[in-house]
PDB file of C-alpha atoms in Angstrom:
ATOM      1  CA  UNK V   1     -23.614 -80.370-219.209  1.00  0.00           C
ATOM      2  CA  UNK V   2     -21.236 -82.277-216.729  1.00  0.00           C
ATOM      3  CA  UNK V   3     -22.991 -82.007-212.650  1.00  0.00           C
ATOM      4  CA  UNK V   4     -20.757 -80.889-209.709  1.00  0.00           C
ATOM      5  CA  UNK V   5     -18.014 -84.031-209.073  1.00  0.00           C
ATOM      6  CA  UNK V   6     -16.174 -84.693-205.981  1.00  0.00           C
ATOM      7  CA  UNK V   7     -13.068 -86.382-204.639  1.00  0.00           C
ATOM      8  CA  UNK V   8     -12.382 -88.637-203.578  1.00  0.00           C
ATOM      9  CA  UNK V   9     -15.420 -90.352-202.576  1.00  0.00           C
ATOM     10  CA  UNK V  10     -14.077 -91.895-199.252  1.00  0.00           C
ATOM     11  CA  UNK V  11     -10.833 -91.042-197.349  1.00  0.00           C
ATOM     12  CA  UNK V  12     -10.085 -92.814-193.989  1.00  0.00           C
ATOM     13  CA  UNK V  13      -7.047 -90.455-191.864  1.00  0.00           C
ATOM     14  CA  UNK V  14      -5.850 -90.825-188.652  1.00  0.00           C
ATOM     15  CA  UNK V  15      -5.985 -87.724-185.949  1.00  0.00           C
ATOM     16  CA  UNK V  16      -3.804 -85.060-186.860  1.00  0.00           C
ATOM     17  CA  UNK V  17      -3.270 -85.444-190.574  1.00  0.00           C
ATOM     18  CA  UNK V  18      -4.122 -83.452-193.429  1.00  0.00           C
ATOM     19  CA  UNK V  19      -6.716 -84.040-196.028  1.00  0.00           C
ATOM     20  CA  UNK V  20      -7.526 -82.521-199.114  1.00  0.00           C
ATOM     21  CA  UNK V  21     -10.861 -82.532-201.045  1.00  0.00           C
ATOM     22  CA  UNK V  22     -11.248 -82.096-204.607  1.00  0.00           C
ATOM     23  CA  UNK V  23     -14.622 -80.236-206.395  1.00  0.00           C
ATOM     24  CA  UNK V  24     -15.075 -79.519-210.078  1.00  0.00           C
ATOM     25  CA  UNK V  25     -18.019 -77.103-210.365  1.00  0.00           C
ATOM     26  CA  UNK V  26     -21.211 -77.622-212.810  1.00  0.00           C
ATOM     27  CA  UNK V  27     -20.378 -75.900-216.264  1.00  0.00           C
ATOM     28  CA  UNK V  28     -21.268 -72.345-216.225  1.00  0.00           C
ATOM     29  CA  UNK V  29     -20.414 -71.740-212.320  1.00  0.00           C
ATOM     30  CA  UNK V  30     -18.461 -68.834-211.113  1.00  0.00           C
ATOM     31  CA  UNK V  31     -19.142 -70.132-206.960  1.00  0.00           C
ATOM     32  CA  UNK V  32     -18.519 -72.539-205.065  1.00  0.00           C
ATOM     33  CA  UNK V  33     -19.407 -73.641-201.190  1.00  0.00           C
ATOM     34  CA  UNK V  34     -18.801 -76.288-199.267  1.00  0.00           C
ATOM     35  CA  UNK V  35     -20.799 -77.856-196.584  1.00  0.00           C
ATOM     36  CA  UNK V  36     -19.982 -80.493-193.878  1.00  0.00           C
ATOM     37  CA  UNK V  37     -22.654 -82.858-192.939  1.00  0.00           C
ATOM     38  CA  UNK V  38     -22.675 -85.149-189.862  1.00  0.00           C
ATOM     39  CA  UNK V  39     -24.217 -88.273-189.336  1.00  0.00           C
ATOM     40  CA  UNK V  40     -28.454 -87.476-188.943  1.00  0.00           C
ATOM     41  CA  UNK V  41     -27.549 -83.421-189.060  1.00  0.00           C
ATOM     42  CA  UNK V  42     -28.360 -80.699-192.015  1.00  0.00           C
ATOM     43  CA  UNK V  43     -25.316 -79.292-194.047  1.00  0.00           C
ATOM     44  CA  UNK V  44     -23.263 -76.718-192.176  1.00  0.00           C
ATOM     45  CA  UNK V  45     -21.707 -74.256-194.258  1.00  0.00           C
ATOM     46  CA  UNK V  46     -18.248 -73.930-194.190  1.00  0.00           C
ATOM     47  CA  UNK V  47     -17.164 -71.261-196.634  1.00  0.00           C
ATOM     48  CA  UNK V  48     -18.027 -69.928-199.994  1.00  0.00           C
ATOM     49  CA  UNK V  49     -15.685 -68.810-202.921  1.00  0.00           C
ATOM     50  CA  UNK V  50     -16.442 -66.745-205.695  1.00  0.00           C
ATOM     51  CA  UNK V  51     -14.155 -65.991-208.582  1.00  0.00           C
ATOM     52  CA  UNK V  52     -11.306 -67.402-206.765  1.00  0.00           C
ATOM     53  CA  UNK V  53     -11.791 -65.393-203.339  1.00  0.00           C
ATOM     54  CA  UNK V  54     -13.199 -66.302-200.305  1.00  0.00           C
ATOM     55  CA  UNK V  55     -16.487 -64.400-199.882  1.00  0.00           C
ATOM     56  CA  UNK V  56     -18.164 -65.896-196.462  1.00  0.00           C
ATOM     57  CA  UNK V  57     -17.066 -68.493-193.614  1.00  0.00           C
ATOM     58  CA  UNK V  58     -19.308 -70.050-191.499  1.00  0.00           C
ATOM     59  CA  UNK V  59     -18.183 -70.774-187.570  1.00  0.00           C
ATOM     60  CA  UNK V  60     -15.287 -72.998-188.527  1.00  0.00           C
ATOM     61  CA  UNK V  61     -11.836 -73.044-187.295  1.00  0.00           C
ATOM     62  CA  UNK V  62      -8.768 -71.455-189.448  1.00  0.00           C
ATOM     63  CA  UNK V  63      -7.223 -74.999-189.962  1.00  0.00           C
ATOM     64  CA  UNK V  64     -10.358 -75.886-192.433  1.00  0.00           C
ATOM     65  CA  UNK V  65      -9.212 -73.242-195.239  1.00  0.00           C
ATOM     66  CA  UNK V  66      -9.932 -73.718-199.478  1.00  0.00           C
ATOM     67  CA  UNK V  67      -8.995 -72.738-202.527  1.00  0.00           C
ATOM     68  CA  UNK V  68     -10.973 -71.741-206.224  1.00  0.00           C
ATOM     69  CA  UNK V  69      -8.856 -72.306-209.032  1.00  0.00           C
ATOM     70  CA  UNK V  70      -9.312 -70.224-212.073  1.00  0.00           C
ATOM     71  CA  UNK V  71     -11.740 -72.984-213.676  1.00  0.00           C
ATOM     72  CA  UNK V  72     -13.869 -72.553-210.570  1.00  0.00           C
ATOM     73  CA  UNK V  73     -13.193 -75.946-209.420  1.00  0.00           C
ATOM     74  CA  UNK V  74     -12.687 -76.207-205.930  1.00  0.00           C
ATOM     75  CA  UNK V  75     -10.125 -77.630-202.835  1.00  0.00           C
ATOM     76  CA  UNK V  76     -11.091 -78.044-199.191  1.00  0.00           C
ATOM     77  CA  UNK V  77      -7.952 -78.447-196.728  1.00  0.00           C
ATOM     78  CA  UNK V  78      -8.670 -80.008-193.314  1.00  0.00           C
ATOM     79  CA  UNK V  79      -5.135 -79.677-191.454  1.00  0.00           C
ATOM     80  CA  UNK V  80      -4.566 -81.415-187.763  1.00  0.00           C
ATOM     81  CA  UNK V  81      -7.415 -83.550-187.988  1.00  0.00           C
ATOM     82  CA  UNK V  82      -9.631 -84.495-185.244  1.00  0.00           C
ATOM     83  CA  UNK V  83     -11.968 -87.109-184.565  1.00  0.00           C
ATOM     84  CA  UNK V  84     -15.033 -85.044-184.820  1.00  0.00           C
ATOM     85  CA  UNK V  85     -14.313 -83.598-188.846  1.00  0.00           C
ATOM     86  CA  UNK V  86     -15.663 -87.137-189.565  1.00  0.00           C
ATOM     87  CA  UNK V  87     -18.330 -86.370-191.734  1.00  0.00           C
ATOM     88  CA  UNK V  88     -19.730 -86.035-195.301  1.00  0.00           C
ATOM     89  CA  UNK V  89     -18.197 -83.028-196.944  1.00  0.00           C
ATOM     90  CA  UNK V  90     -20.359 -81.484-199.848  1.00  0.00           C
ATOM     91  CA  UNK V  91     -19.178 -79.158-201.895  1.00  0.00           C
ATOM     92  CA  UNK V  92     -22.198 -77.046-204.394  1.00  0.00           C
ATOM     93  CA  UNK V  93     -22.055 -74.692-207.402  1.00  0.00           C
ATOM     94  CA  UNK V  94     -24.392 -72.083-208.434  1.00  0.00           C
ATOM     95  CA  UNK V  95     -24.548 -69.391-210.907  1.00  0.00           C
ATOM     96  CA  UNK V  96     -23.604 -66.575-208.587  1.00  0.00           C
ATOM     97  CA  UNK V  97     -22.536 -66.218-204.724  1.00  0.00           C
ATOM     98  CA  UNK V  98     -26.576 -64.942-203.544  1.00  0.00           C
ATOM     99  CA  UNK V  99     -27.584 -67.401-201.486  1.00  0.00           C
ATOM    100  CA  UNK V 100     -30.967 -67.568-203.097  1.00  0.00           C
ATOM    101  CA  UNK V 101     -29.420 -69.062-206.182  1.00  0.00           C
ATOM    102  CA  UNK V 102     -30.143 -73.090-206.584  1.00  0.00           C
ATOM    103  CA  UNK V 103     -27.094 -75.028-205.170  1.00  0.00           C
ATOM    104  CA  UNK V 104     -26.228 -77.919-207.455  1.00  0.00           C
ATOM    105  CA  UNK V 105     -25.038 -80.441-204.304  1.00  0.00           C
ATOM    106  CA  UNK V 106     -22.198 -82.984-205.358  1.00  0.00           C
ATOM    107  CA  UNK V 107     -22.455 -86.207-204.029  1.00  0.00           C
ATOM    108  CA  UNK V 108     -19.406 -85.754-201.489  1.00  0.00           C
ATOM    109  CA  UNK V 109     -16.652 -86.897-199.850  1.00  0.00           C
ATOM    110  CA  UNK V 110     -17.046 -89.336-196.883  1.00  0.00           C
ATOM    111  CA  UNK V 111     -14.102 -88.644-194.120  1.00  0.00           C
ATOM    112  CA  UNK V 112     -13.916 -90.807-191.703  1.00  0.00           C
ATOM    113  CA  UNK V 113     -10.875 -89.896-189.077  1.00  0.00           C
ATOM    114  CA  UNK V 114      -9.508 -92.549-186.890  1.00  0.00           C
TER     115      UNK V 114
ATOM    116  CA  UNK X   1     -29.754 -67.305-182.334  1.00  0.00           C
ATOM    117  CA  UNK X   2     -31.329 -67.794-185.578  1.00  0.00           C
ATOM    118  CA  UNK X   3     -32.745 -71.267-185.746  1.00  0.00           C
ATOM    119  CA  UNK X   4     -34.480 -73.393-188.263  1.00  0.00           C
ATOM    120  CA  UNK X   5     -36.001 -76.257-187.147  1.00  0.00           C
ATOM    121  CA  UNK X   6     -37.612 -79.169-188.997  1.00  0.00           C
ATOM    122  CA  UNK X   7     -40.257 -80.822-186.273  1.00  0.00           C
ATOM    123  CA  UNK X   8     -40.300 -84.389-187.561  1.00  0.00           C
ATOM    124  CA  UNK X   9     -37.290 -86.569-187.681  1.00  0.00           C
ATOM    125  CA  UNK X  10     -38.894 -89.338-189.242  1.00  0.00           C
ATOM    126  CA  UNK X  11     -42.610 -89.344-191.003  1.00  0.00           C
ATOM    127  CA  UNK X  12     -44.119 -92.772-192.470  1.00  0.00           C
ATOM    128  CA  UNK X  13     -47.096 -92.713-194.939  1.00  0.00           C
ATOM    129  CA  UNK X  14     -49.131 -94.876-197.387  1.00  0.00           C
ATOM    130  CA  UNK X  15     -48.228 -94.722-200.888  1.00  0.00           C
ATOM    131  CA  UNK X  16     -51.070 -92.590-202.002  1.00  0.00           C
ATOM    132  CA  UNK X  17     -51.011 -90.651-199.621  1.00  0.00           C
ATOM    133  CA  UNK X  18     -50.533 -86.761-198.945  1.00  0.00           C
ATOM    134  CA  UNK X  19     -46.947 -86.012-196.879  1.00  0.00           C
ATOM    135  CA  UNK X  20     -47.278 -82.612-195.079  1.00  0.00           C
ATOM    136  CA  UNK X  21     -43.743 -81.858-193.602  1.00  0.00           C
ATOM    137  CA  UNK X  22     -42.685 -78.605-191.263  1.00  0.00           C
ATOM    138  CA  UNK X  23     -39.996 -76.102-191.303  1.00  0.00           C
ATOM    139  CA  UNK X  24     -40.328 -73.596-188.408  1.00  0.00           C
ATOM    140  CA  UNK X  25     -37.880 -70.553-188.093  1.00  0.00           C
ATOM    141  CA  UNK X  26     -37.456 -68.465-185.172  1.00  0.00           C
ATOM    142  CA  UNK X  27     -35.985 -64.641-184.585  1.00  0.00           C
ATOM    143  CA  UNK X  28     -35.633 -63.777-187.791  1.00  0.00           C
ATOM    144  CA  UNK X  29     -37.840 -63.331-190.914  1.00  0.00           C
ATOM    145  CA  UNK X  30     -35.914 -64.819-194.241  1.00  0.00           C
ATOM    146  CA  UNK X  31     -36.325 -63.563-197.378  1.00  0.00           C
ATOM    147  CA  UNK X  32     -36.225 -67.286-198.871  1.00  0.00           C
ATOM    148  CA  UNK X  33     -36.837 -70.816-198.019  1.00  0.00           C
ATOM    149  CA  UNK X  34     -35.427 -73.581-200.216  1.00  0.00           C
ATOM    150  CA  UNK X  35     -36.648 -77.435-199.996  1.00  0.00           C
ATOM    151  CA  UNK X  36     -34.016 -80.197-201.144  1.00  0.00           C
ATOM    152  CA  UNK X  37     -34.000 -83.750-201.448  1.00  0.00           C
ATOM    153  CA  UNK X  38     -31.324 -85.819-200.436  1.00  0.00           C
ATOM    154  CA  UNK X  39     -31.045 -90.085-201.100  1.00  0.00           C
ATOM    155  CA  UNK X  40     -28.548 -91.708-198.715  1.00  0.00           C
ATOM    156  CA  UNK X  41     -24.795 -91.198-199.338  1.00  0.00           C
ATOM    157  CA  UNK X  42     -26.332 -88.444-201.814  1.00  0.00           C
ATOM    158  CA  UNK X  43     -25.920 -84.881-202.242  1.00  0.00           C
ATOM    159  CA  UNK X  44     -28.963 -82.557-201.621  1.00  0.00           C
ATOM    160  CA  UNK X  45     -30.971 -81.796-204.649  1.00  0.00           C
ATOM    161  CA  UNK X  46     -32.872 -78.398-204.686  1.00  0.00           C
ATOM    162  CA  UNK X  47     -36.939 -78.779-205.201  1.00  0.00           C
ATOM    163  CA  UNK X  48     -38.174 -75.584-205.006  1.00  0.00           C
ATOM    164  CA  UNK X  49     -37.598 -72.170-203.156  1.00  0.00           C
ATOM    165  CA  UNK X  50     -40.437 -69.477-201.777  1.00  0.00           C
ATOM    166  CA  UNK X  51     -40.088 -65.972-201.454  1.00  0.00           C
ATOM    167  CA  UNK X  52     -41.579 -64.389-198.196  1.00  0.00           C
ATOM    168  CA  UNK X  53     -43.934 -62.483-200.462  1.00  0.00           C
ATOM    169  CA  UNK X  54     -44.921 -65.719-201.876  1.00  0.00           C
ATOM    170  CA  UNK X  55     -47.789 -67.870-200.040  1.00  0.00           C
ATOM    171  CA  UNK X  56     -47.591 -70.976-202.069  1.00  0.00           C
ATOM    172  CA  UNK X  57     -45.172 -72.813-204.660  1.00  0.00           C
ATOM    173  CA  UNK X  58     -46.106 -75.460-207.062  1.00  0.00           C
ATOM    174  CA  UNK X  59     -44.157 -78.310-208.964  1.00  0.00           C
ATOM    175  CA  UNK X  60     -45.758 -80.918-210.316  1.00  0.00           C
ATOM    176  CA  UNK X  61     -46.585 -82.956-207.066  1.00  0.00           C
ATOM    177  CA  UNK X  62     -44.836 -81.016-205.054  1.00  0.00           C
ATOM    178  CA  UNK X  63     -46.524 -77.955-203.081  1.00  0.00           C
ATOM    179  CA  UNK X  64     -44.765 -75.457-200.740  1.00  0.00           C
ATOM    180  CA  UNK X  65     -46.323 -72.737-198.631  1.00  0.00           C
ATOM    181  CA  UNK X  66     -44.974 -70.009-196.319  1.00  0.00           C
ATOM    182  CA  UNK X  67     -46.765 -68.535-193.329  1.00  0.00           C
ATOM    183  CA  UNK X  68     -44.633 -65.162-191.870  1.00  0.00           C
ATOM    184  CA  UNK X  69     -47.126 -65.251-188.949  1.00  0.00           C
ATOM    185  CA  UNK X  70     -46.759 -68.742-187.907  1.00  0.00           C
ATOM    186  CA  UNK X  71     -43.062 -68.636-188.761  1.00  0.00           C
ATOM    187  CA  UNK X  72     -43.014 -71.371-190.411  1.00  0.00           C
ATOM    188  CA  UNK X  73     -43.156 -73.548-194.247  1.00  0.00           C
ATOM    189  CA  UNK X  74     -44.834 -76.373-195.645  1.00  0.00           C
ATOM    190  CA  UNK X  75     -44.091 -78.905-197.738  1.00  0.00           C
ATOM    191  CA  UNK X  76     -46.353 -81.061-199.036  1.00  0.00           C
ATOM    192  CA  UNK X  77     -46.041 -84.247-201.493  1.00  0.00           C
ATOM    193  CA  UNK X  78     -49.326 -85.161-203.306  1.00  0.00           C
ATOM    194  CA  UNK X  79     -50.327 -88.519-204.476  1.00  0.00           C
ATOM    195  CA  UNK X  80     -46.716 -90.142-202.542  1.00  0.00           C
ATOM    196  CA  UNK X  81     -45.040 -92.599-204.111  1.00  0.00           C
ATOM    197  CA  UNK X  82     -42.354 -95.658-201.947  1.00  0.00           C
ATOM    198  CA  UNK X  83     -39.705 -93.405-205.121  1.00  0.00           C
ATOM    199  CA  UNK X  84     -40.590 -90.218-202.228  1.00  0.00           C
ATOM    200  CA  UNK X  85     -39.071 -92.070-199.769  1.00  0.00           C
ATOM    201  CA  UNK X  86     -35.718 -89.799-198.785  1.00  0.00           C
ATOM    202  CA  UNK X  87     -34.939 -86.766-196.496  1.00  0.00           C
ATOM    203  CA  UNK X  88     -36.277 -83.424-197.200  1.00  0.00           C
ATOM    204  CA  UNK X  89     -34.165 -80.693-195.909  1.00  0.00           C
ATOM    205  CA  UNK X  90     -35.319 -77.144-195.391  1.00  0.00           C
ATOM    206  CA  UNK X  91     -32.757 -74.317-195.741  1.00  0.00           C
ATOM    207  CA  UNK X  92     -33.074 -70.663-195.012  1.00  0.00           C
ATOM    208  CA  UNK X  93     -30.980 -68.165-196.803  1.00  0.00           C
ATOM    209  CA  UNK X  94     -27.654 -65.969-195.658  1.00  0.00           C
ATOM    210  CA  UNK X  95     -26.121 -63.383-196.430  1.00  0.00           C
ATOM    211  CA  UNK X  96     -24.312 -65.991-199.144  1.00  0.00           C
ATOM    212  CA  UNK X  97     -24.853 -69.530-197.691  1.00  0.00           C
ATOM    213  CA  UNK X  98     -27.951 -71.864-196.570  1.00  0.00           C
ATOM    214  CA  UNK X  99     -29.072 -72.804-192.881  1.00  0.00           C
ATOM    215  CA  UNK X 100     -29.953 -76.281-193.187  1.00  0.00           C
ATOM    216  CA  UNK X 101     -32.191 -78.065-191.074  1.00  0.00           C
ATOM    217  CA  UNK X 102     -31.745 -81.438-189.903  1.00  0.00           C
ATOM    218  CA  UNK X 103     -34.507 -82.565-192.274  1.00  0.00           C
ATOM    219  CA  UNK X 104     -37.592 -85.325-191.851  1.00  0.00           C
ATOM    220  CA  UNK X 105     -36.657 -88.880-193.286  1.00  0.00           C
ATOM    221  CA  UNK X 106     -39.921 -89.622-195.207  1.00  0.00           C
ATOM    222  CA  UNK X 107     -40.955 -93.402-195.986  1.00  0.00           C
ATOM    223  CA  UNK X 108     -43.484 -94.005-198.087  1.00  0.00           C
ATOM    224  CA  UNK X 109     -45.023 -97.324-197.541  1.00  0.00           C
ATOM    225  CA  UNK X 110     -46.255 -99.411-200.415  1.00  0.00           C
TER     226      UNK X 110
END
């Protein structure tokens, strides 16, 4: 059984570009969420899909917006980026979309914007 | 708003030890708690979750509790080990997403 994968591991941008994260779900996995973490801060949720539709945003702007691909795996897009999306971007997998489900955390993507 | 607050930022104990950690919650009643563990540069790994109908949860060394009255969890590492030493996040549930806290940085001293 292959664990939830991420990529890449660290991206340095500059203010105003575009970024795109990668996430390949646990085996088995019909959901996916993503989570941004700041330095010394808890996960923030940013948006869940399940079977390739959005289903739940937490308070993030429209210019952070995903995609589920029919595997389940997983993009995050960041467009105009700003200093303060620098952060550790986790993306988790679990069996269904209930929140009470076990999330199965990759080990993330490291953004730093300059 | 509905918060979830974890008291401690950083707790240090002897290897041995018992590690009693907090996770209060405020305006709200969830239905679940979850407990991860995340290592630096590290994605959160789940422990163990409670139910509001639960009192207590058990895993090997691990212990959790949940008080409605008090608003508020416990999590509890028996027997610590310096291999404890991370941060221990609490999350309440959503509608289809976890409220994280901003977790306690345990150390366990050998």
């Amino acid at each position: 059984e292959t664990g939830v994968t991420q990529s890449p591991t660290h991206l340095i941008k500059t203010r105003g570009q575009q970024v795109t994260l990668r996430c390949s779900s646990q085996s088995g996995h019909n959901t996916v969420s993503w989570y941004q973490q700041a330095l010394g801060q808890g996960p923030q949720f940013i948006f869940q899909y399940y079977r390739e539709e959005e289903n739940g945003r937490g308070n993030f702007p429209p210019r952070f917006s995903g995609l589920q691909f029919p595997n389940y795996s997983s993009e995050l897009n960041v467009n105009a980026l700003e200093l303060d999306d620098s952060a550790l971007y986790l993306c988790a997998s679990s069996l269904a979309r209930e929140s009470y489900n076990e999330q199965f955390f990759g080990p993330g993507t490291r953004l730093t914007v300059l | 708003s509905q918060k979830i607050e974890q008291n401690s930022e950083a707790l240090n104990i002897q290897e041995g030890k018992t590690a009693t950690l907090t996770c209060n919650y405020t305006n709200y009643s969830p239905a679940y708690l979850q407990w991860y563990r995340q290592d630096p540069g590290r994605g959160p790994v789940f422990l163990l979750l409670i139910r509001e109908n639960e009192k207590e949860k058990r895993k090997e060394r691990l212990k959790v509790t949940f008080d409605t009255t008090l608003k508020q969890s416990l999590f509890h590492i028996t027997a610590s080990q310096p291999a404890d030493s991370a941060t221990y996040l609490c999350a309440r549930t959503g509608a289809n997403n976890l409220f994280f806290g901003t977790g306690t940085r345990l150390t366990v001293i050998p």
